[in-house]
mmCIF file of C-alpha atoms and ligand atoms in Angstrom:
data_model
loop_
_atom_site.group_PDB
_atom_site.id
_atom_site.type_symbol
_atom_site.label_atom_id
_atom_site.label_comp_id
_atom_site.label_asym_id
_atom_site.label_seq_id
_atom_site.Cartn_x
_atom_site.Cartn_y
_atom_site.Cartn_z
ATOM 1 C CA MET A 29 89.799 133.765 84.068
ATOM 2 C CA PHE A 30 91.909 130.443 84.787
ATOM 3 C CA ASN A 31 92.119 126.618 84.106
ATOM 4 C CA ALA A 32 91.761 123.957 86.772
ATOM 5 C CA LEU A 33 90.627 120.383 86.514
ATOM 6 C CA VAL A 34 86.787 120.066 87.430
ATOM 7 C CA VAL A 35 85.126 116.651 88.525
ATOM 8 C CA ASN A 36 81.360 116.852 87.740
ATOM 9 C CA LYS A 37 78.863 114.316 89.179
ATOM 10 C CA ASP A 38 75.677 113.581 86.827
ATOM 11 C CA ASP A 39 72.233 112.666 88.151
ATOM 12 C CA GLU A 40 72.705 109.093 88.042
ATOM 13 C CA GLY A 41 75.898 109.729 90.146
ATOM 14 C CA LYS A 42 78.513 108.902 87.862
ATOM 15 C CA THR A 43 81.507 111.340 87.985
ATOM 16 C CA SER A 44 84.038 112.888 85.109
ATOM 17 C CA ALA A 45 87.066 114.679 85.232
ATOM 18 C CA ALA A 46 88.060 117.514 82.626
ATOM 19 C CA VAL A 47 90.017 120.522 82.548
ATOM 20 C CA GLU A 48 87.850 123.957 82.236
ATOM 21 C CA GLU A 49 87.970 127.624 82.201
ATOM 22 C CA LEU A 50 86.461 129.169 85.063
ATOM 23 C CA SER A 51 85.942 132.816 86.538
ATOM 24 C CA LEU A 52 87.783 133.890 89.669
ATOM 25 C CA ASP A 53 84.391 134.325 91.250
ATOM 26 C CA ARG A 54 83.778 130.629 91.273
ATOM 27 C CA LEU A 55 86.583 130.327 93.830
ATOM 28 C CA PRO A 56 85.725 129.108 97.112
ATOM 29 C CA GLU A 57 85.499 131.339 100.126
ATOM 30 C CA GLY A 58 89.036 132.016 101.740
ATOM 31 C CA ASP A 59 91.397 134.645 102.865
ATOM 32 C CA VAL A 60 94.273 134.036 100.652
ATOM 33 C CA THR A 61 94.231 133.755 96.895
ATOM 34 C CA VAL A 62 97.051 132.256 95.367
ATOM 35 C CA ALA A 63 98.314 131.737 91.917
ATOM 36 C CA VAL A 64 99.180 128.276 92.017
ATOM 37 C CA GLU A 65 102.509 126.892 90.261
ATOM 38 C CA TYR A 66 102.668 123.192 90.967
ATOM 39 C CA SER A 67 100.421 120.460 92.469
ATOM 40 C CA THR A 68 101.484 116.770 92.530
ATOM 41 C CA VAL A 69 99.592 113.362 92.512
ATOM 42 C CA ASN A 70 99.036 111.421 95.573
ATOM 43 C CA TYR A 71 96.751 108.232 96.561
ATOM 44 C CA LYS A 72 94.347 110.630 97.772
ATOM 45 C CA ASP A 73 93.929 112.258 94.543
ATOM 46 C CA GLY A 74 93.856 108.821 92.775
ATOM 47 C CA LEU A 75 90.624 108.459 94.644
ATOM 48 C CA CYS A 76 88.943 111.971 94.095
ATOM 49 C CA ILE A 77 89.446 112.024 90.299
ATOM 50 C CA GLY A 78 88.279 108.217 89.831
ATOM 51 C CA PRO A 79 84.974 106.810 89.213
ATOM 52 C CA GLY A 80 82.693 107.465 92.410
ATOM 53 C CA GLY A 81 84.606 110.447 93.693
ATOM 54 C CA GLY A 82 86.406 109.055 96.409
ATOM 55 C CA LEU A 83 86.547 111.291 99.182
ATOM 56 C CA VAL A 84 84.870 114.319 97.479
ATOM 57 C CA ARG A 85 82.214 116.139 99.720
ATOM 58 C CA ASN A 86 81.111 118.472 96.842
ATOM 59 C CA TYR A 87 80.588 119.279 93.142
ATOM 60 C CA PRO A 88 81.715 120.619 91.036
ATOM 61 C CA HIS A 89 84.952 119.795 92.828
ATOM 62 C CA VAL A 90 88.516 120.605 92.107
ATOM 63 C CA PRO A 91 90.683 118.297 93.446
ATOM 64 C CA GLY A 92 94.627 118.255 94.311
ATOM 65 C CA ILE A 93 95.444 118.118 98.050
ATOM 66 C CA ASP A 94 98.173 120.209 97.774
ATOM 67 C CA PHE A 95 100.064 123.091 95.935
ATOM 68 C CA ALA A 96 102.825 125.503 95.812
ATOM 69 C CA GLY A 97 102.643 128.964 94.814
ATOM 70 C CA THR A 98 102.597 132.479 95.178
ATOM 71 C CA VAL A 99 100.347 135.049 97.227
ATOM 72 C CA GLU A 100 98.035 137.185 94.673
ATOM 73 C CA ALA A 101 95.489 138.814 97.148
ATOM 74 C CA SER A 102 95.754 138.328 101.253
ATOM 75 C CA ASP A 103 92.875 139.657 103.822
ATOM 76 C CA ASP A 104 95.588 138.314 106.422
ATOM 77 C CA ASP A 105 98.461 140.023 108.130
ATOM 78 C CA ARG A 106 100.629 136.918 107.481
ATOM 79 C CA TYR A 107 100.752 136.825 104.037
ATOM 80 C CA LYS A 108 101.259 139.374 101.220
ATOM 81 C CA PRO A 109 101.306 139.665 97.447
ATOM 82 C CA GLY A 110 104.656 137.951 96.131
ATOM 83 C CA ASP A 111 105.066 135.567 99.166
ATOM 84 C CA LYS A 112 105.598 132.031 98.244
ATOM 85 C CA VAL A 113 103.552 129.648 100.306
ATOM 86 C CA VAL A 114 102.943 125.870 100.444
ATOM 87 C CA LEU A 115 99.823 123.771 101.188
ATOM 88 C CA THR A 116 99.076 120.194 102.531
ATOM 89 C CA GLY A 117 96.162 118.805 104.463
ATOM 90 C CA TRP A 118 92.996 120.475 105.686
ATOM 91 C CA ARG A 119 90.886 118.680 103.506
ATOM 92 C CA VAL A 120 91.871 120.843 100.555
ATOM 93 C CA GLY A 121 90.701 118.854 97.534
ATOM 94 C CA GLU A 122 88.486 116.893 99.139
ATOM 95 C CA ALA A 123 86.019 119.242 101.053
ATOM 96 C CA HIS A 124 87.300 122.709 99.830
ATOM 97 C CA TRP A 125 88.716 123.372 96.094
ATOM 98 C CA GLY A 126 92.408 122.067 95.729
ATOM 99 C CA GLY A 127 95.900 122.367 93.824
ATOM 100 C CA TYR A 128 94.521 121.034 90.360
ATOM 101 C CA SER A 129 93.746 125.081 89.218
ATOM 102 C CA GLN A 130 95.542 128.044 88.098
ATOM 103 C CA LYS A 131 94.168 129.934 91.120
ATOM 104 C CA ALA A 132 93.135 128.670 94.703
ATOM 105 C CA ARG A 133 91.327 130.512 97.898
ATOM 106 C CA VAL A 134 92.238 129.129 100.897
ATOM 107 C CA LYS A 135 92.292 130.335 104.635
ATOM 108 C CA ALA A 136 95.472 131.683 106.003
ATOM 109 C CA ASP A 137 95.577 129.320 108.698
ATOM 110 C CA TRP A 138 96.278 126.230 106.438
ATOM 111 C CA LEU A 139 99.217 127.828 104.622
ATOM 112 C CA VAL A 140 102.834 128.001 105.209
ATOM 113 C CA PRO A 141 105.644 130.143 104.001
ATOM 114 C CA LEU A 142 108.004 128.093 101.726
ATOM 115 C CA PRO A 143 111.199 127.609 103.674
ATOM 116 C CA LYS A 144 114.412 128.827 102.606
ATOM 117 C CA GLY A 145 116.030 126.543 100.100
ATOM 118 C CA LEU A 146 112.948 125.524 98.622
ATOM 119 C CA ASP A 147 111.131 126.551 95.176
ATOM 120 C CA THR A 148 107.594 125.830 94.542
ATOM 121 C CA ARG A 149 108.583 123.143 92.152
ATOM 122 C CA ALA A 150 110.956 121.408 94.848
ATOM 123 C CA ALA A 151 108.063 121.661 97.411
ATOM 124 C CA MET A 152 105.756 119.907 95.340
ATOM 125 C CA ALA A 153 108.258 117.130 94.271
ATOM 126 C CA VAL A 154 107.933 116.679 98.146
ATOM 127 C CA GLY A 155 104.344 117.411 98.540
ATOM 128 C CA THR A 156 101.979 115.625 101.135
ATOM 129 C CA ALA A 157 103.837 112.558 100.225
ATOM 130 C CA GLY A 158 107.235 113.476 101.255
ATOM 131 C CA PHE A 159 105.832 115.798 103.941
ATOM 132 C CA THR A 160 104.511 112.982 105.542
ATOM 133 C CA ALA A 161 107.373 110.792 105.122
ATOM 134 C CA MET A 162 109.220 113.546 107.200
ATOM 135 C CA LEU A 163 106.604 113.628 109.856
ATOM 136 C CA SER A 164 107.360 109.639 110.116
ATOM 137 C CA VAL A 165 111.113 110.492 110.502
ATOM 138 C CA MET A 166 110.579 113.037 113.064
ATOM 139 C CA ALA A 167 108.007 110.574 115.158
ATOM 140 C CA LEU A 168 110.530 107.634 114.797
ATOM 141 C CA GLU A 169 113.514 109.948 115.933
ATOM 142 C CA ASP A 170 111.132 111.106 118.755
ATOM 143 C CA HIS A 171 110.790 107.803 119.951
ATOM 144 C CA GLY A 172 114.414 106.560 119.403
ATOM 145 C CA LEU A 173 115.578 104.622 116.644
ATOM 146 C CA LYS A 174 117.411 101.585 117.317
ATOM 147 C CA GLY A 175 120.470 100.504 115.838
ATOM 148 C CA GLY A 176 119.562 98.181 112.970
ATOM 149 C CA PRO A 177 118.308 98.855 109.012
ATOM 150 C CA VAL A 178 115.481 100.989 108.920
ATOM 151 C CA LEU A 179 112.560 99.434 106.958
ATOM 152 C CA VAL A 180 110.563 101.356 104.285
ATOM 153 C CA THR A 181 107.303 99.740 103.014
ATOM 154 C CA GLY A 182 105.974 100.676 99.472
ATOM 155 C CA ALA A 183 109.418 102.105 98.847
ATOM 156 C CA ALA A 184 109.210 102.988 95.201
ATOM 157 C CA GLY A 185 105.678 104.980 95.707
ATOM 158 C CA GLY A 186 105.826 108.787 96.925
ATOM 159 C CA VAL A 187 106.111 108.416 100.614
ATOM 160 C CA GLY A 188 108.430 105.583 100.465
ATOM 161 C CA SER A 189 111.053 107.131 98.121
ATOM 162 C CA VAL A 190 111.106 110.322 100.023
ATOM 163 C CA ALA A 191 111.386 108.118 103.413
ATOM 164 C CA VAL A 192 114.289 106.284 101.584
ATOM 165 C CA ALA A 193 116.106 109.598 100.562
ATOM 166 C CA ILE A 194 115.676 111.232 104.118
ATOM 167 C CA LEU A 195 116.593 108.328 106.228
ATOM 168 C CA SER A 196 119.794 107.417 104.184
ATOM 169 C CA ALA A 197 120.552 111.402 104.250
ATOM 170 C CA LEU A 198 120.766 111.093 107.886
ATOM 171 C CA GLY A 199 123.183 108.466 108.160
ATOM 172 C CA HIS A 200 120.749 105.130 108.892
ATOM 173 C CA GLU A 201 121.034 102.061 107.161
ATOM 174 C CA VAL A 202 117.973 101.917 104.593
ATOM 175 C CA ALA A 203 116.018 98.392 103.670
ATOM 176 C CA GLY A 204 113.394 99.436 100.916
ATOM 177 C CA VAL A 205 110.296 96.661 100.435
ATOM 178 C CA THR A 206 109.166 96.759 96.624
ATOM 179 C CA GLY A 207 106.707 94.709 94.602
ATOM 180 C CA ARG A 208 108.370 95.836 91.591
ATOM 181 C CA PRO A 209 111.934 94.488 91.278
ATOM 182 C CA GLU A 210 112.857 96.911 88.419
ATOM 183 C CA THR A 211 113.168 99.848 90.808
ATOM 184 C CA ALA A 212 115.904 98.295 92.596
ATOM 185 C CA ASP A 213 118.427 100.430 90.761
ATOM 186 C CA TYR A 214 116.231 103.983 91.532
ATOM 187 C CA LEU A 215 115.964 102.806 95.709
ATOM 188 C CA THR A 216 119.904 102.300 95.717
ATOM 189 C CA SER A 217 120.223 105.720 93.974
ATOM 190 C CA LEU A 218 118.136 107.236 96.583
ATOM 191 C CA GLY A 219 120.492 105.291 99.238
ATOM 192 C CA ALA A 220 118.432 102.065 99.864
ATOM 193 C CA THR A 221 121.341 99.816 101.445
ATOM 194 C CA GLN A 222 119.336 96.417 101.000
ATOM 195 C CA ILE A 223 116.298 95.525 98.795
ATOM 196 C CA VAL A 224 113.584 93.315 99.901
ATOM 197 C CA ALA A 225 110.928 91.902 97.663
ATOM 198 C CA ARG A 226 107.229 92.017 98.865
ATOM 199 C CA GLU A 227 107.074 88.440 99.102
ATOM 200 C CA GLU A 228 109.641 88.121 101.489
ATOM 201 C CA ILE A 229 107.803 90.146 103.969
ATOM 202 C CA ASN A 230 104.423 88.719 103.006
ATOM 203 C CA GLU A 231 105.119 85.338 102.591
ATOM 204 C CA THR A 232 107.465 84.461 105.287
ATOM 205 C CA VAL A 233 106.338 81.836 107.992
ATOM 206 C CA LYS A 234 103.380 83.771 109.858
ATOM 207 C CA ARG A 235 104.404 83.658 113.535
ATOM 208 C CA PRO A 236 103.448 86.278 115.656
ATOM 209 C CA LEU A 237 106.979 86.922 116.028
ATOM 210 C CA GLU A 238 110.009 86.391 114.118
ATOM 211 C CA GLY A 239 113.819 87.380 114.016
ATOM 212 C CA GLU A 240 114.533 91.139 115.413
ATOM 213 C CA THR A 241 115.534 92.476 112.478
ATOM 214 C CA TRP A 242 114.471 96.324 111.910
ATOM 215 C CA GLY A 243 115.299 99.240 114.090
ATOM 216 C CA GLY A 244 112.501 101.242 113.060
ATOM 217 C CA CYS A 245 109.966 101.385 109.982
ATOM 218 C CA VAL A 246 107.803 103.783 107.758
ATOM 219 C CA ASP A 247 104.914 101.774 106.629
ATOM 220 C CA ALA A 248 102.911 102.895 103.743
ATOM 221 C CA VAL A 249 101.339 99.777 103.087
ATOM 222 C CA GLY A 250 99.161 98.440 105.974
ATOM 223 C CA GLY A 251 97.296 95.270 105.990
ATOM 224 C CA GLU A 252 99.228 92.062 105.864
ATOM 225 C CA MET A 253 102.779 93.889 105.155
ATOM 226 C CA LEU A 254 102.384 95.902 108.778
ATOM 227 C CA ALA A 255 101.349 92.787 110.345
ATOM 228 C CA ARG A 256 104.215 90.717 109.209
ATOM 229 C CA VAL A 257 106.440 94.187 110.113
ATOM 230 C CA LEU A 258 105.384 94.089 113.813
ATOM 231 C CA GLY A 259 106.960 90.895 114.424
ATOM 232 C CA GLN A 260 109.946 91.671 112.975
ATOM 233 C CA MET A 261 111.142 94.659 114.642
ATOM 234 C CA GLN A 262 113.955 94.749 117.502
ATOM 235 C CA TYR A 263 112.864 95.237 120.872
ATOM 236 C CA GLY A 264 111.206 98.267 121.790
ATOM 237 C CA ALA A 265 111.630 99.715 118.038
ATOM 238 C CA SER A 266 108.878 101.626 116.754
ATOM 239 C CA VAL A 267 106.844 101.722 113.360
ATOM 240 C CA ALA A 268 105.217 105.138 111.784
ATOM 241 C CA ALA A 269 101.778 103.734 110.414
ATOM 242 C CA VAL A 270 101.336 106.184 107.384
ATOM 243 C CA GLY A 271 99.097 104.502 105.004
ATOM 244 C CA LEU A 272 96.907 101.460 103.512
ATOM 245 C CA ALA A 273 98.271 100.942 99.728
ATOM 246 C CA GLY A 274 98.019 96.974 100.568
ATOM 247 C CA GLY A 275 94.580 97.155 102.502
ATOM 248 C CA ALA A 276 92.872 98.845 105.712
ATOM 249 C CA ASN A 277 92.649 95.643 107.883
ATOM 250 C CA LEU A 278 95.627 94.698 109.915
ATOM 251 C CA PRO A 279 95.810 90.907 110.766
ATOM 252 C CA ALA A 280 97.906 91.351 113.497
ATOM 253 C CA THR A 281 98.427 89.770 116.923
ATOM 254 C CA VAL A 282 98.983 91.642 120.195
ATOM 255 C CA ILE A 283 102.172 89.888 120.772
ATOM 256 C CA PRO A 284 105.000 92.321 119.682
ATOM 257 C CA PHE A 285 103.734 94.738 121.873
ATOM 258 C CA LEU A 286 103.413 92.856 124.777
ATOM 259 C CA LEU A 287 106.722 90.851 124.136
ATOM 260 C CA ARG A 288 108.826 93.158 122.422
ATOM 261 C CA GLY A 289 107.363 96.517 123.469
ATOM 262 C CA VAL A 290 106.948 97.779 119.870
ATOM 263 C CA ASN A 291 105.588 101.154 119.388
ATOM 264 C CA LEU A 292 102.780 101.639 116.509
ATOM 265 C CA LEU A 293 102.963 105.253 115.539
ATOM 266 C CA GLY A 294 99.844 106.540 113.857
ATOM 267 C CA ILE A 295 100.869 109.413 111.533
ATOM 268 C CA ASP A 296 98.408 111.955 110.326
ATOM 269 C CA SER A 297 99.658 114.806 107.825
ATOM 270 C CA VAL A 298 96.212 116.334 107.240
ATOM 271 C CA MET A 299 95.356 118.187 110.775
ATOM 272 C CA GLN A 300 98.776 119.106 111.680
ATOM 273 C CA PRO A 301 99.176 122.427 113.628
ATOM 274 C CA TYR A 302 101.044 125.160 112.140
ATOM 275 C CA ASP A 303 104.502 124.915 114.290
ATOM 276 C CA ASN A 304 104.551 121.169 113.494
ATOM 277 C CA ARG A 305 104.347 121.654 109.972
ATOM 278 C CA LEU A 306 106.712 124.989 109.816
ATOM 279 C CA ARG A 307 109.434 122.482 111.758
ATOM 280 C CA ALA A 308 108.616 119.321 109.325
ATOM 281 C CA TRP A 309 109.100 121.654 105.916
ATOM 282 C CA GLU A 310 112.484 123.423 107.412
ATOM 283 C CA ARG A 311 113.673 119.829 108.360
ATOM 284 C CA ILE A 312 112.755 119.051 104.613
ATOM 285 C CA ALA A 313 114.678 121.859 103.383
ATOM 286 C CA LYS A 314 117.725 120.876 105.653
ATOM 287 C CA ASP A 315 117.835 117.044 105.494
ATOM 288 C CA LEU A 316 116.637 115.773 102.020
ATOM 289 C CA PRO A 317 119.222 115.945 99.273
ATOM 290 C CA MET A 318 117.820 118.174 96.352
ATOM 291 C CA ASP A 319 119.587 115.746 93.938
ATOM 292 C CA LYS A 320 117.922 112.737 95.019
ATOM 293 C CA LEU A 321 114.697 114.488 94.643
ATOM 294 C CA GLU A 322 114.705 115.581 91.282
ATOM 295 C CA THR A 323 115.271 111.702 90.414
ATOM 296 C CA MET A 324 112.449 111.241 91.772
ATOM 297 C CA ILE A 325 110.154 113.646 89.592
ATOM 298 C CA GLN A 326 107.678 112.883 86.781
ATOM 299 C CA PRO A 327 106.388 115.891 85.201
ATOM 300 C CA ALA A 328 102.527 116.140 84.575
ATOM 301 C CA THR A 329 99.950 118.677 83.072
ATOM 302 C CA LEU A 330 96.309 119.398 84.143
ATOM 303 C CA SER A 331 95.187 117.208 81.460
ATOM 304 C CA ASP A 332 97.381 114.283 82.055
ATOM 305 C CA LEU A 333 95.294 114.055 85.591
ATOM 306 C CA PRO A 334 92.777 111.731 84.839
ATOM 307 C CA ALA A 335 95.185 108.883 83.632
ATOM 308 C CA LEU A 336 97.532 109.585 86.464
ATOM 309 C CA GLY A 337 94.951 108.948 89.018
ATOM 310 C CA LYS A 338 94.290 105.434 87.996
ATOM 311 C CA ASP A 339 98.058 104.787 87.771
ATOM 312 C CA ILE A 340 98.729 105.653 91.435
ATOM 313 C CA LEU A 341 95.714 103.581 92.790
ATOM 314 C CA LYS A 342 97.292 100.668 90.994
ATOM 315 C CA GLY A 343 100.511 100.863 92.735
ATOM 316 C CA GLN A 344 102.279 102.108 89.301
ATOM 317 C CA VAL A 345 103.595 105.546 90.138
ATOM 318 C CA LYS A 346 107.190 105.658 90.617
ATOM 319 C CA GLY A 347 108.190 108.767 92.857
ATOM 320 C CA ARG A 348 106.544 111.991 92.580
ATOM 321 C CA VAL A 349 104.223 113.182 89.787
ATOM 322 C CA VAL A 350 104.856 117.113 89.785
ATOM 323 C CA VAL A 351 101.833 118.828 87.931
ATOM 324 C CA ASP A 352 102.572 121.926 86.388
ATOM 325 C CA VAL A 353 99.302 123.587 86.248
ATOM 326 C CA ASN A 354 100.394 126.307 83.970
ATOM 327 C CA ALA A 355 102.040 123.932 81.282
HETATM 328 P P1 NDP B 416 101.884 105.432 96.080
HETATM 329 O O1 NDP B 416 101.049 104.965 95.030
HETATM 330 O O2 NDP B 416 102.835 106.657 95.532
HETATM 331 O O3 NDP B 416 103.076 104.467 96.827
HETATM 332 C C1 NDP B 416 102.422 103.309 97.506
HETATM 333 C C2 NDP B 416 103.567 102.232 97.427
HETATM 334 O O4 NDP B 416 102.851 100.981 97.921
HETATM 335 C C3 NDP B 416 103.388 101.416 95.713
HETATM 336 O O5 NDP B 416 104.312 102.424 94.772
HETATM 337 C C4 NDP B 416 103.805 100.186 95.737
HETATM 338 O O6 NDP B 416 105.417 100.128 96.263
HETATM 339 C C5 NDP B 416 103.020 99.597 97.476
HETATM 340 N N1 NDP B 416 101.855 98.933 97.215
HETATM 341 C C6 NDP B 416 100.957 99.535 96.400
HETATM 342 N N2 NDP B 416 99.987 98.293 96.586
HETATM 343 C C7 NDP B 416 100.537 97.453 97.285
HETATM 344 C C8 NDP B 416 99.931 96.067 97.623
HETATM 345 N N3 NDP B 416 98.814 96.067 97.668
HETATM 346 N N4 NDP B 416 100.688 95.500 98.669
HETATM 347 C C9 NDP B 416 101.955 95.886 99.133
HETATM 348 N N5 NDP B 416 102.503 97.002 98.703
HETATM 349 C C10 NDP B 416 101.933 97.927 97.734
HETATM 350 O O7 NDP B 416 101.257 106.126 97.391
HETATM 351 P P2 NDP B 416 102.045 107.234 98.170
HETATM 352 O O8 NDP B 416 103.123 106.711 98.815
HETATM 353 O O9 NDP B 416 101.375 108.800 98.005
HETATM 354 O O10 NDP B 416 100.810 107.046 99.761
HETATM 355 C C11 NDP B 416 101.092 105.670 100.296
HETATM 356 C C12 NDP B 416 99.895 105.397 101.258
HETATM 357 O O11 NDP B 416 99.944 106.361 102.222
HETATM 358 C C13 NDP B 416 98.438 105.688 100.608
HETATM 359 O O12 NDP B 416 97.616 104.574 101.402
HETATM 360 C C14 NDP B 416 98.287 107.262 101.248
HETATM 361 O O13 NDP B 416 96.939 107.221 101.182
HETATM 362 C C15 NDP B 416 98.737 107.163 102.412
HETATM 363 N N6 NDP B 416 99.223 108.546 102.926
HETATM 364 C C16 NDP B 416 98.994 108.848 104.108
HETATM 365 C C17 NDP B 416 99.398 110.034 104.856
HETATM 366 C C18 NDP B 416 98.763 110.462 105.916
HETATM 367 O O14 NDP B 416 98.781 111.464 106.245
HETATM 368 N N7 NDP B 416 98.942 109.517 107.027
HETATM 369 C C19 NDP B 416 99.825 111.091 103.742
HETATM 370 C C20 NDP B 416 99.786 110.736 102.086
HETATM 371 C C21 NDP B 416 99.624 109.407 101.832
HETATM 372 P P3 NDP B 416 106.060 99.059 95.323
HETATM 373 O O15 NDP B 416 105.781 99.197 94.277
HETATM 374 O O16 NDP B 416 108.019 99.612 95.935
HETATM 375 O O17 NDP B 416 105.981 97.957 96.237
#
């Protein structure tokens, strides 16, 4: 028997989430059974735990879009009992039972062996948000970062915090945009050299082109913020578009692309091929300072999740929530 956070849907379509004890035969099909140690709270998890079920495709459902743990049983030659593994993406926690559980059963193809230098807790302090931050940094590097400061929007959130820490560790000047001025010291401790108030970007004069300020950008916010940032990029600079915490509509013009050669790079962490995932996790182990990662962590247990799901949708979570599923 094991514990998991289960989301149920009643006949009227109302969803509710609670910790339940389940037997192993309830786990979905897969080649590898994992004793989960840690999971995290991402924006998508907030949607899946919350009313209406968000992205959930089947009920009852166990959310948790990422996890790290130890292989317990495996029908696949690549993994054997005792191996440490990490999972992000592949619609786990949406269409397939996820990490808010002491056990998970998944396809071997979805897993990555934990790289040297990361334990399961550190891997989930990074989690999907941090993995996506690293994919964003790699995409900016591939397109050539310009000389000016790199802007990170939604800086105090999960993707933003890890992006600030990685970019700073790589020697870039980093400007963090936040709507929470009280997080300035936290962002500075992660390596931000400049704190930009959310209104400074959103409420500037709304011209299609403004001063050439940023040498690159990791954008976790989308919407009006992304539209404004596009017009502030240096000539030929790139924006890695990660999220939509500030809205899905993009009220922009084509002018920054035509007159400044700005690149808008879409980042998707869900369907990344194995080699890319492995490369990103190895870069995380090498380039993300573990002491900074430690300062981002907010610990949680399975029973804390319904409340934390609400907080993340309101943009009230700072850094990374690490869920100890055995606590
Ligand atoms: P968080 O909630 O941890 O961070 C989002 C941050 O955005 C908040 O902390 C806040 O930062 C800022 N924010 C929130 N609401 C608004 C608003 N209305 N206007 C402006 N800024 C706002 O979420 P994550 O960092 O985990 O995820 C960020 C986004 O990235 C989400 O949309 C998520 O779905 C997406 N994502 C996409 C992935 C992909 O594969 N493409 C993978 C992972 C996440 P502050 O308080 O500093 O202003």
